[in-house]
XYZ file of N, CA, C and O in Angstrom:
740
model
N -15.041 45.712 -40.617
C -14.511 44.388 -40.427
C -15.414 43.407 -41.176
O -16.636 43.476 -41.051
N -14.820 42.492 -41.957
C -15.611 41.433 -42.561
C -15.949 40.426 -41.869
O -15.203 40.163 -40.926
N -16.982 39.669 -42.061
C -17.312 38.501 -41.820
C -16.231 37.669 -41.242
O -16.122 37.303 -40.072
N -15.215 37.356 -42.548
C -14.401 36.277 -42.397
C -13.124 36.596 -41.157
O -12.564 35.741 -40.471
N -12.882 38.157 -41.135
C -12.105 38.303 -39.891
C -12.843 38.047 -38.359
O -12.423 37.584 -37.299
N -13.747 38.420 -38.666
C -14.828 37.883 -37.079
C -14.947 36.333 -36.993
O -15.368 35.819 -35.956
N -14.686 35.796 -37.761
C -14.357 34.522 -37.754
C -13.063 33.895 -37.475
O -12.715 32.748 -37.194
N -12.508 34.927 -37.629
C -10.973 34.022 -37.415
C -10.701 34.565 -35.886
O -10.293 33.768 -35.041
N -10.998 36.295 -35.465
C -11.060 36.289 -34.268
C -11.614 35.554 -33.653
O -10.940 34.854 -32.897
N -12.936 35.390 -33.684
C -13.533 34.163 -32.561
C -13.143 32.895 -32.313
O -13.386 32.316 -31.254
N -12.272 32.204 -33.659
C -11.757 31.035 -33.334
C -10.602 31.041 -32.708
O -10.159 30.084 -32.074
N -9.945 32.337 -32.882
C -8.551 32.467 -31.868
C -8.987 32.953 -30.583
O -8.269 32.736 -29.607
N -10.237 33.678 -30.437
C -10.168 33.312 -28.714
C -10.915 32.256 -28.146
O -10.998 32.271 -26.917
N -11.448 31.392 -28.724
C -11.892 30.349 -28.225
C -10.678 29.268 -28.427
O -10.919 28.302 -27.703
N -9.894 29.151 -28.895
C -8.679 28.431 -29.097
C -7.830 28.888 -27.727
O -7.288 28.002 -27.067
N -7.741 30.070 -27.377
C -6.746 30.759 -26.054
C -7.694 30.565 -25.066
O -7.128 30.615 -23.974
N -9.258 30.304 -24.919
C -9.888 29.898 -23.955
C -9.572 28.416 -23.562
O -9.231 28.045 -22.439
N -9.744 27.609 -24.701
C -9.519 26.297 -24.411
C -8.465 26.117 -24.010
O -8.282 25.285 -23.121
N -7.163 27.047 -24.692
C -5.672 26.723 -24.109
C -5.795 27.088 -22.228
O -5.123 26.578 -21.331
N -6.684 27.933 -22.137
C -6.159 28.146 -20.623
C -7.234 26.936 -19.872
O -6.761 26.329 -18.912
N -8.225 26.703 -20.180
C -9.295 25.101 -19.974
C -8.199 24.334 -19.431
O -7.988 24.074 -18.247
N -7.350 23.917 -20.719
C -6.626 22.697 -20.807
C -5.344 22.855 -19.709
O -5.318 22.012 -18.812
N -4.649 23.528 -19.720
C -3.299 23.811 -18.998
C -3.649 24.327 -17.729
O -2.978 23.914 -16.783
N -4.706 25.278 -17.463
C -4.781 25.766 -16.012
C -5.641 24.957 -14.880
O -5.797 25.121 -13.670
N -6.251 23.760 -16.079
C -7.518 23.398 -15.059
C -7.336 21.542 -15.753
O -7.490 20.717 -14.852
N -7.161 21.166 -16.603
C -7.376 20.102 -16.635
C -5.929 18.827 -16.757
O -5.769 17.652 -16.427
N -5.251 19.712 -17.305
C -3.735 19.293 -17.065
C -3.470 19.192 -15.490
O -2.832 18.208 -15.118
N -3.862 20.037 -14.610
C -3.242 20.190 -13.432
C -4.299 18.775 -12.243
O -3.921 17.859 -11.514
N -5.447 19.231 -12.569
C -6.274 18.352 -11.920
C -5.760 16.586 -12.646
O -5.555 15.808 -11.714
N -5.575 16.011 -13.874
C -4.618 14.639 -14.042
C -3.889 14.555 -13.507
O -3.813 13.711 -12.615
N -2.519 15.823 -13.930
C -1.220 15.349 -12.951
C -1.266 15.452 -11.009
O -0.367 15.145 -10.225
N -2.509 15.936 -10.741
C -2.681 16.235 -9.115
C -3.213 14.400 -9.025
O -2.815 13.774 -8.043
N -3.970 13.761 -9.934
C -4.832 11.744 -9.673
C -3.155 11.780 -9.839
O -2.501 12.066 -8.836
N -2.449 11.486 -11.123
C -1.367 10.512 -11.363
C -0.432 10.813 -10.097
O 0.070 9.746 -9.743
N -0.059 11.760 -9.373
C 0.729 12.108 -7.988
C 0.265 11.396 -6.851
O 0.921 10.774 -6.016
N -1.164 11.604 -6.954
C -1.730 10.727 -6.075
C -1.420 9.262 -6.145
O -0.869 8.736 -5.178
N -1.682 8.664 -7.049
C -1.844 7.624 -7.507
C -0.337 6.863 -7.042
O -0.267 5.708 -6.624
N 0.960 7.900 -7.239
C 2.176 7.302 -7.098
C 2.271 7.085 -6.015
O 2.548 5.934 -5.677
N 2.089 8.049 -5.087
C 2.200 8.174 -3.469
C 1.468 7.117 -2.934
O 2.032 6.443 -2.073
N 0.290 6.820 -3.273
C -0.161 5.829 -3.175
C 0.361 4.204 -3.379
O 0.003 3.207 -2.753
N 1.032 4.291 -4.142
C 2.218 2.966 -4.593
C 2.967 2.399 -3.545
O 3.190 1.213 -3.305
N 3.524 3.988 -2.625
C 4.927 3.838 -1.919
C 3.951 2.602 -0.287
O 4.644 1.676 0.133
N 3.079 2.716 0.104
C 2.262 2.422 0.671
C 1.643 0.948 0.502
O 0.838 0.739 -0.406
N 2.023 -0.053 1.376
C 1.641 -1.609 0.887
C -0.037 -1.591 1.633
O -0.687 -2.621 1.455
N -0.522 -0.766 2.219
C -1.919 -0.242 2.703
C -3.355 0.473 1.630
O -4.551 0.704 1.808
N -2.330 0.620 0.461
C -2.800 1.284 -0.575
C -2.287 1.457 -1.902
O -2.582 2.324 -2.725
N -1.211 0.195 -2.021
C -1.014 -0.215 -2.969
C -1.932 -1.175 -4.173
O -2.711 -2.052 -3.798
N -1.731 -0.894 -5.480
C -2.290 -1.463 -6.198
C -2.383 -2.857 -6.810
O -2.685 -2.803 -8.002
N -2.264 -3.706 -6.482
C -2.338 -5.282 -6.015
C -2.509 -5.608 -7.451
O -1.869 -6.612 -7.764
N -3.297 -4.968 -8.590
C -3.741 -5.641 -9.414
C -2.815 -5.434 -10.780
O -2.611 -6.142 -11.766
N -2.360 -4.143 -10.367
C -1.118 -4.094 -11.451
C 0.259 -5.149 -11.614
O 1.087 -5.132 -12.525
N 0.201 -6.185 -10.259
C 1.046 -7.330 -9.921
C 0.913 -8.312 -11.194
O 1.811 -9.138 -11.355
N -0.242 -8.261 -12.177
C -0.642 -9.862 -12.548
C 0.254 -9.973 -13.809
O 0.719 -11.063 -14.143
N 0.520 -8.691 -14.592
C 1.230 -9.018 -15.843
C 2.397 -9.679 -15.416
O 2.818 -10.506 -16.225
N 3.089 -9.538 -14.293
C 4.568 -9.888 -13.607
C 4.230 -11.632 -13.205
O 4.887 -12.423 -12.529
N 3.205 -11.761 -13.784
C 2.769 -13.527 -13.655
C 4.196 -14.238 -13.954
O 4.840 -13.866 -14.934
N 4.694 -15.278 -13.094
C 5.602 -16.313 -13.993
C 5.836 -17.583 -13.354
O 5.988 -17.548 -12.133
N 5.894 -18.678 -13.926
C 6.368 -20.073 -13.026
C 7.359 -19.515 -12.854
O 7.161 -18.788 -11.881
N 8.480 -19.374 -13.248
C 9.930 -18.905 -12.800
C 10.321 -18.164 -12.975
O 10.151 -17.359 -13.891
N 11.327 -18.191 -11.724
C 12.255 -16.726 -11.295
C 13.443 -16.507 -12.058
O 14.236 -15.666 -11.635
N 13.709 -17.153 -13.163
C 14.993 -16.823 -13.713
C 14.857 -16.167 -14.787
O 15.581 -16.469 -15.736
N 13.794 -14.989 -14.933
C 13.535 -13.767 -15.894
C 13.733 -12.885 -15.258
O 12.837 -12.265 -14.686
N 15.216 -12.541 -15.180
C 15.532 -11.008 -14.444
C 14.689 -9.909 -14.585
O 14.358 -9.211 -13.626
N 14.247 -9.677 -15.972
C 13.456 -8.498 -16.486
C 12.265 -8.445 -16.055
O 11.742 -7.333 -15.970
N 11.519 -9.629 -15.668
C 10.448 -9.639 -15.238
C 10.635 -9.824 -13.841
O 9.591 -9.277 -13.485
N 11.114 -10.141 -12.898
C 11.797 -9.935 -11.525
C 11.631 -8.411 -10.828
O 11.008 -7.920 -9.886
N 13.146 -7.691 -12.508
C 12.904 -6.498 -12.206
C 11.388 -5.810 -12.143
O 10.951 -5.450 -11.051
N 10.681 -5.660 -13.241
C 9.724 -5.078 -13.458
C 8.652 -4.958 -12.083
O 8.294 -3.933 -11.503
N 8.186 -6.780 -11.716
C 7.486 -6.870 -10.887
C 7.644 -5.885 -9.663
O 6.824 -5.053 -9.275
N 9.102 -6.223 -9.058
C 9.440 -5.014 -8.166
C 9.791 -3.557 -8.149
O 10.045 -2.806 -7.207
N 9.749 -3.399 -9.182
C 9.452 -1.800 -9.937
C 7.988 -1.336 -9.177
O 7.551 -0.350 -8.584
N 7.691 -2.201 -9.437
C 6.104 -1.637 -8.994
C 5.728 -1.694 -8.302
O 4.552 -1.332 -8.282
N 6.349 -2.199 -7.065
C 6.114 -2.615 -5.960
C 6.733 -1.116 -4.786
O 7.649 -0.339 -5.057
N 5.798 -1.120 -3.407
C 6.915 -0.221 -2.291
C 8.252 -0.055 -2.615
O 8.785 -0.749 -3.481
N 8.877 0.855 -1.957
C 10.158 1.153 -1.947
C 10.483 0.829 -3.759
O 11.598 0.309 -3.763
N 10.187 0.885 -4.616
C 10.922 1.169 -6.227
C 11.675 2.055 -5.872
O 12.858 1.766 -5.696
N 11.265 3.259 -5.682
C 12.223 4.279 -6.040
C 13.934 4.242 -5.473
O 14.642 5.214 -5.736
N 14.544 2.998 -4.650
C 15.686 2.688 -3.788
C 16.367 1.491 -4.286
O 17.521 1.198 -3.974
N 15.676 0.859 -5.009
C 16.398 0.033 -5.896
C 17.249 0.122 -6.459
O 17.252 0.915 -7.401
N 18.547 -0.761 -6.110
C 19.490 -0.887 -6.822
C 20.300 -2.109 -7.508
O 21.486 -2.420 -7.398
N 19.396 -2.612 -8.151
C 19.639 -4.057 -8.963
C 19.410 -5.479 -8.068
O 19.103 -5.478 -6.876
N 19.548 -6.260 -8.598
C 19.216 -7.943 -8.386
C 20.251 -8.772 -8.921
O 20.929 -8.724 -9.948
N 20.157 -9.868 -7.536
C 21.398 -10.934 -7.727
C 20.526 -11.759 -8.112
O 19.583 -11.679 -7.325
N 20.210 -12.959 -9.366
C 19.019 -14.860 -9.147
C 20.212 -15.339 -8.539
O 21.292 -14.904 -8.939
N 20.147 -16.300 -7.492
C 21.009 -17.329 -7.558
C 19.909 -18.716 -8.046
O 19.121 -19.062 -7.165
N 19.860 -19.325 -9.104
C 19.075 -20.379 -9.716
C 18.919 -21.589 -8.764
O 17.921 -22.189 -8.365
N 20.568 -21.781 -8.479
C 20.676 -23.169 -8.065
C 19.547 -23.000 -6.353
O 19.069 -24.058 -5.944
N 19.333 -22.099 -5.788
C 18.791 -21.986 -4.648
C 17.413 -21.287 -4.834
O 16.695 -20.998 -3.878
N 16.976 -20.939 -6.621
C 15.783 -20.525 -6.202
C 15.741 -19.278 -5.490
O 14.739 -19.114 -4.796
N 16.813 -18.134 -5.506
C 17.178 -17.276 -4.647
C 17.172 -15.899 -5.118
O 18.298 -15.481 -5.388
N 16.316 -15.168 -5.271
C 16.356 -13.729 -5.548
C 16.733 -12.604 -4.796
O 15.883 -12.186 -4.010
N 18.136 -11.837 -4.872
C 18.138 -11.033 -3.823
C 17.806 -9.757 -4.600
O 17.796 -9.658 -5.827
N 17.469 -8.553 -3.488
C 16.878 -7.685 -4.117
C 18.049 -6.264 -3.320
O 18.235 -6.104 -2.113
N 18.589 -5.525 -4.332
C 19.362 -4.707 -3.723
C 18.581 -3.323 -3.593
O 17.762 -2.890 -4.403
N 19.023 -2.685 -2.344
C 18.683 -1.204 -2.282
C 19.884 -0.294 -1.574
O 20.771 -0.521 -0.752
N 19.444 0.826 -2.314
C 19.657 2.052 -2.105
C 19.952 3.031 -0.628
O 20.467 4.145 -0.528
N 19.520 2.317 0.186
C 18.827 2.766 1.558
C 19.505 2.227 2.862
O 19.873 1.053 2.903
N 19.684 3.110 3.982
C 20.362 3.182 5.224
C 19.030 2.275 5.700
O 18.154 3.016 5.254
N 18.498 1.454 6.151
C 17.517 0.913 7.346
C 16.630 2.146 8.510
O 15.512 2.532 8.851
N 18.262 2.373 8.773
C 17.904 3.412 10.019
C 17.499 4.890 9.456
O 17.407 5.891 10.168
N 17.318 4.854 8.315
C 16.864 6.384 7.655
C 15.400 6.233 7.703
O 14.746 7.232 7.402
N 14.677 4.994 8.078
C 13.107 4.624 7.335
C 12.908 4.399 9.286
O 13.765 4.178 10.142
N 10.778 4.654 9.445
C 10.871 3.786 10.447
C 10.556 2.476 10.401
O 10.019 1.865 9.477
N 10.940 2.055 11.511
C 10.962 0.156 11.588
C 9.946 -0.325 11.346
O 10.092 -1.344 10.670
N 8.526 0.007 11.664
C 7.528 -0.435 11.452
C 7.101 -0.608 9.719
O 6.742 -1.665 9.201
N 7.251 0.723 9.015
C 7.068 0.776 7.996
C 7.937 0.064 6.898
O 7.685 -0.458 5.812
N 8.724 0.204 7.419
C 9.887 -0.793 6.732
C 9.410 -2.528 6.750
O 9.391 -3.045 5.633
N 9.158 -3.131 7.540
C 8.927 -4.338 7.784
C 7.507 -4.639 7.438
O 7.239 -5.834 7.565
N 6.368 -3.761 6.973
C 5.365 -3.729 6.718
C 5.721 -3.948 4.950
O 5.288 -4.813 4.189
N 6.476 -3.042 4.734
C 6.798 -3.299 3.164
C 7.659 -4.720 2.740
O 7.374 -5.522 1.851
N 8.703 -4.743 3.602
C 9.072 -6.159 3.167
C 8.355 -7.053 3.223
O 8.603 -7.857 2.324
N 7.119 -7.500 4.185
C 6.395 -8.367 4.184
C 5.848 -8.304 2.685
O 6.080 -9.100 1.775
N 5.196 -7.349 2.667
C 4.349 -7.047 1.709
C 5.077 -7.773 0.448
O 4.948 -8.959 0.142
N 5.986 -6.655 -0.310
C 6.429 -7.480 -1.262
C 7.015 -8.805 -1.180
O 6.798 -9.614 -2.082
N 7.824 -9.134 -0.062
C 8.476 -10.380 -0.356
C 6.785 -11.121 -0.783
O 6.704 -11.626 -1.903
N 5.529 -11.150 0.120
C 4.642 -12.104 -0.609
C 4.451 -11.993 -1.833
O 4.442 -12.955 -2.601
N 4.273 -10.785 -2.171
C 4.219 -10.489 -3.503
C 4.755 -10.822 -4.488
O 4.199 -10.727 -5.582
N 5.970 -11.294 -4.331
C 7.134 -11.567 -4.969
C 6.666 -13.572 -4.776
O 6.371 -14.088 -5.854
N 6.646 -14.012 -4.205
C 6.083 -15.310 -4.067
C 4.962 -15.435 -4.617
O 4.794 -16.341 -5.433
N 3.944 -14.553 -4.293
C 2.566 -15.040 -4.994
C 3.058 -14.659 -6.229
O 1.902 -14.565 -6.643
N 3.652 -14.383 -7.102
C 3.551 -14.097 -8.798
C 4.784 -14.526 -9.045
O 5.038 -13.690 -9.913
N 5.913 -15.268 -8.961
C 6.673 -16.166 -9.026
C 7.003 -17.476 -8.496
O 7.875 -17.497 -7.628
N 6.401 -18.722 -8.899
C 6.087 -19.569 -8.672
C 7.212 -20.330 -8.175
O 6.857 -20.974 -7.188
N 8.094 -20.462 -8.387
C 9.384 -21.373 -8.069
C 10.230 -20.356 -7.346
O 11.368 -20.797 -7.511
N 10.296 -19.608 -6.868
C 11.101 -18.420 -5.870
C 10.845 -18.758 -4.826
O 9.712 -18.667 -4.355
N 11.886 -19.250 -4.194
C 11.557 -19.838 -2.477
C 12.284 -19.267 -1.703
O 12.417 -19.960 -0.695
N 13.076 -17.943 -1.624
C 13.501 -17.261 -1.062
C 13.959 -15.885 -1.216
O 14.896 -16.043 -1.998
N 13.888 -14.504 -0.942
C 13.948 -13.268 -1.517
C 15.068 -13.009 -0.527
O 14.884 -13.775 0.420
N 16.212 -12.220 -0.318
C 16.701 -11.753 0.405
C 17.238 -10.046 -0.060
O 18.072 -9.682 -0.889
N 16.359 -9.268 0.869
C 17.029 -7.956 1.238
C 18.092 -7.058 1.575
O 18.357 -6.594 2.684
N 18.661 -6.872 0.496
C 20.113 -6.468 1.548
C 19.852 -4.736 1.276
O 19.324 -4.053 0.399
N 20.178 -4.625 1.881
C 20.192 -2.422 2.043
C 21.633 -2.319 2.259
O 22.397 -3.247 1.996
N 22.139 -0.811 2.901
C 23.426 -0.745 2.516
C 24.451 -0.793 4.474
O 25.451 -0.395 5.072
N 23.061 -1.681 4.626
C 23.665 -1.616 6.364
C 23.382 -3.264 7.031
O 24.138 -3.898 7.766
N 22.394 -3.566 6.634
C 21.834 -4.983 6.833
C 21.374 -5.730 5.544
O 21.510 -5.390 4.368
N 20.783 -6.858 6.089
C 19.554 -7.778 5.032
C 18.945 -8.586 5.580
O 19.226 -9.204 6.607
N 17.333 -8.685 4.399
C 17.078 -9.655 5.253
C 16.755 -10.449 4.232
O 16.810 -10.178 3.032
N 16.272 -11.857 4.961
C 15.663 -13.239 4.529
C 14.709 -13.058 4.511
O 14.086 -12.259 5.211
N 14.296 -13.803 3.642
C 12.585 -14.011 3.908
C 12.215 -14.947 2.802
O 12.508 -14.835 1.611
N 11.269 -16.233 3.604
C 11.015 -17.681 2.731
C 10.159 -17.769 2.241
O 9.407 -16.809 2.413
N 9.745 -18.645 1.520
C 8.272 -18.627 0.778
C 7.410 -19.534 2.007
O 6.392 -19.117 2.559
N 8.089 -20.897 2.293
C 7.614 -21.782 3.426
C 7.032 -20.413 4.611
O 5.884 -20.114 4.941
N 8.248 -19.865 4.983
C 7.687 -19.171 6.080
C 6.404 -18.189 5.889
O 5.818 -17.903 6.933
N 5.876 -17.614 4.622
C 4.841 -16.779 4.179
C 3.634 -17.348 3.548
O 2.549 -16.940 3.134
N 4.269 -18.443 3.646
C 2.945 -19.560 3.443
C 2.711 -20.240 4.554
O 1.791 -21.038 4.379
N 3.077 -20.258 5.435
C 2.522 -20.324 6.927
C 1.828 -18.922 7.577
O 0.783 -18.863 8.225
N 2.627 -17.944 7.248
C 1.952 -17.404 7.919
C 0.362 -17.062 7.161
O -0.603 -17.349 7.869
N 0.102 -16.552 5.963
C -0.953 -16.817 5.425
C -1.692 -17.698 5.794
O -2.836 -17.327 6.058
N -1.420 -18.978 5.941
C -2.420 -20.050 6.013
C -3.080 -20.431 4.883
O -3.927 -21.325 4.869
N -2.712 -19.758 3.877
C -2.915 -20.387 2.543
C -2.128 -20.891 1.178
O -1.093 -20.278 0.918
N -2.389 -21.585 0.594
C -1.691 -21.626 -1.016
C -1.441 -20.177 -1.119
O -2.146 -19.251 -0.717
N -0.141 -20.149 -1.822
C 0.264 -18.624 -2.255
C -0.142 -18.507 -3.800
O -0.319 -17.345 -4.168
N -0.299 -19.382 -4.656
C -0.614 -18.969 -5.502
C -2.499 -18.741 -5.443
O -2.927 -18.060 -6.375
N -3.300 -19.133 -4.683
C -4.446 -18.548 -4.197
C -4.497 -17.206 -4.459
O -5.319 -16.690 -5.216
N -3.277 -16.379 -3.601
C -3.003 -15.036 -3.409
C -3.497 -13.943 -4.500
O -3.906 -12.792 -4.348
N -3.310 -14.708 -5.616
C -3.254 -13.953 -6.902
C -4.693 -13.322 -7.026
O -4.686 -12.246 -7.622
N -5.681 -13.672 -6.677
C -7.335 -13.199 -6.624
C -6.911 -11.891 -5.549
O -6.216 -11.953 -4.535
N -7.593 -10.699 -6.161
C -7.100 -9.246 -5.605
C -7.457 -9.350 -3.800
O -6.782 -9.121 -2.796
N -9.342 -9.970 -4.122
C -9.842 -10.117 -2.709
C -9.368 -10.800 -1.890
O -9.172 -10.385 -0.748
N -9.008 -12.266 -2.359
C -8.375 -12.736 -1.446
C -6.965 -12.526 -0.923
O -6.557 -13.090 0.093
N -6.093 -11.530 -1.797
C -4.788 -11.050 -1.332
C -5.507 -9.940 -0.097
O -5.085 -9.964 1.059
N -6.391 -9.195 -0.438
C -6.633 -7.949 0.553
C -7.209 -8.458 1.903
O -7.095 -7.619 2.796
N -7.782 -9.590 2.265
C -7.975 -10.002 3.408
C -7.233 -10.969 3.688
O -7.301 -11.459 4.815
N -6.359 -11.468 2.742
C -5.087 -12.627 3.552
C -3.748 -12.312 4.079
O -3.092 -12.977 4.880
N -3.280 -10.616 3.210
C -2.282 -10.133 3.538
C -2.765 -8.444 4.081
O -2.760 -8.010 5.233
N -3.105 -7.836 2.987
C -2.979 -6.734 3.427
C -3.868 -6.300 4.599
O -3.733 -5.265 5.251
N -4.631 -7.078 4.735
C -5.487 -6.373 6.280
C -4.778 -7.300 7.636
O -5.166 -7.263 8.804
N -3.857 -7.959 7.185
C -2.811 -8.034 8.608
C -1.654 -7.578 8.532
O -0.731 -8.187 9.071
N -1.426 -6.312 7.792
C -0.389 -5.652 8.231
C -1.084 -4.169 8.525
O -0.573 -3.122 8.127
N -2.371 -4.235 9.309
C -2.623 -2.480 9.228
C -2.478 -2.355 11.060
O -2.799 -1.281 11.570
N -1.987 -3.497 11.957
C -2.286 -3.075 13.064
C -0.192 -2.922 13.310
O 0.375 -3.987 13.066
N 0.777 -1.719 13.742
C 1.652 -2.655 14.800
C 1.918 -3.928 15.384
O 3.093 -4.289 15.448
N 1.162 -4.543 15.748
C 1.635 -5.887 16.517
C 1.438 -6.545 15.150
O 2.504 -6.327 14.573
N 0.901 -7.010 14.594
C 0.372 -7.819 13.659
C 1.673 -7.581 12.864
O 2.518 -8.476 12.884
N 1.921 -6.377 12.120
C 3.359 -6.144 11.273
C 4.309 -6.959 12.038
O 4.929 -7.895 11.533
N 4.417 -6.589 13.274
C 5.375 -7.363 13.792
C 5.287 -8.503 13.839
O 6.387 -8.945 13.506
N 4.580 -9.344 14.071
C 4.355 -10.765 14.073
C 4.565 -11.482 12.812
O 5.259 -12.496 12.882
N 4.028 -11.096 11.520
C 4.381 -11.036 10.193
C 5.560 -10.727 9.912
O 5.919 -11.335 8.903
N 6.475 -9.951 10.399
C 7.709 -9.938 10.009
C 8.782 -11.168 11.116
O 9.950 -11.486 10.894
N 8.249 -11.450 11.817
C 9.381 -12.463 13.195
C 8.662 -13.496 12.378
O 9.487 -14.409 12.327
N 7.827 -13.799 11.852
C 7.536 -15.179 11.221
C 8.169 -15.707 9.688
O 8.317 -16.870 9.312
N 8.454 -14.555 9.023
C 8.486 -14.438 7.687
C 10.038 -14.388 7.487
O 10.725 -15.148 6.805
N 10.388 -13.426 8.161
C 11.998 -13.235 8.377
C 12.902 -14.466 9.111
O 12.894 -14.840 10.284
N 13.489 -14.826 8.241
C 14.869 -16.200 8.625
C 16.609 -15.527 8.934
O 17.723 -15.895 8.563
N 16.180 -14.558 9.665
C 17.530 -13.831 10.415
C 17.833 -14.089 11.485
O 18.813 -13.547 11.997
């Protein structure tokens, strides 16, 4: 055997080493973070707050950016399009989803969630309404800026969203209270 064939063997099994590196061990360990990472999304407890800022806008009458924002937000994956009504400042947000298929708690933990969300990064949106394929709900900007106790556009600073909103929706009662305040049903 020559030289130059011991050379080409060794680079083909170090090429089928790296192939099994790459596919058995390092491919799998990314797509195991990016899984995580999604599951993590569905969750307004462990959602990513900061991916909100590109969805920046004084106004709500950029459907695409409407859409997008709530793309990224809980519940995406049940979405099923958006009504603006302009003259009212009125974004409704359609879904996919029975109410009674989800539980109540978690459900109302997420609407809180985004509807602020949806207020803190759209500036002139003074009302979101929910409709699913059984109910809907309301929900005001006035009323989520009371309950906050702060400017909503404040909100936009990650820290101050994580101790103005998201650490009062981690108890039961508190979700609830946040949602009977926020909700105009």
């Amino acid at each position: 055997m020559t030289i130059r064939n011991i050379w080409i063997i060794t680079i083909v099994v170090l090429g089928i080493i790296g192939l099994v590196i790459v596919e058995g061990f390092v491919n799998p360990t990314i797509e195991a973070k990016q899984d995580q990472y999604q599951a993590e999304q569905q969750n307004p407890l462990t959602h990513d707050f900061t991916v909100l800022a590109k969805y920046r806008s004084p106004y709500m009458g950029d459907n695409s950016n409407l859409s997008h924002l709530n793309q990224a937000l809980p519940l995406h994956e049940k979405l099923n399009g958006y009504q603006l009504y302009l003259g009212t400042f009125t974004a409704q947000v359609n879904y996919s989803l029975d109410t009674r298929e989800m539980n109540a708690e978690e459900l109302e933990r997420i609407l809180v969630y985004n509807a602020v969300a949806n207020f803190v990064m759209i500036d002139n949106l003074q009302t979101v309404v929910y409709q699913f394929e059984n109910t809907s709900q309301t929900l005001r900007r006035e009323s989520a800026q009371q309950w906050t106790g702060t400017e909503l556009k404040e909100l936009q600073n990650p820290e101050l969203w994580n101790s103005t909103v998201r650490e009062k929706l981690v108890e039961p009662t508190q979700v609830k209270e946040a949602f009977s305040q926020i909700v105009d049903n």
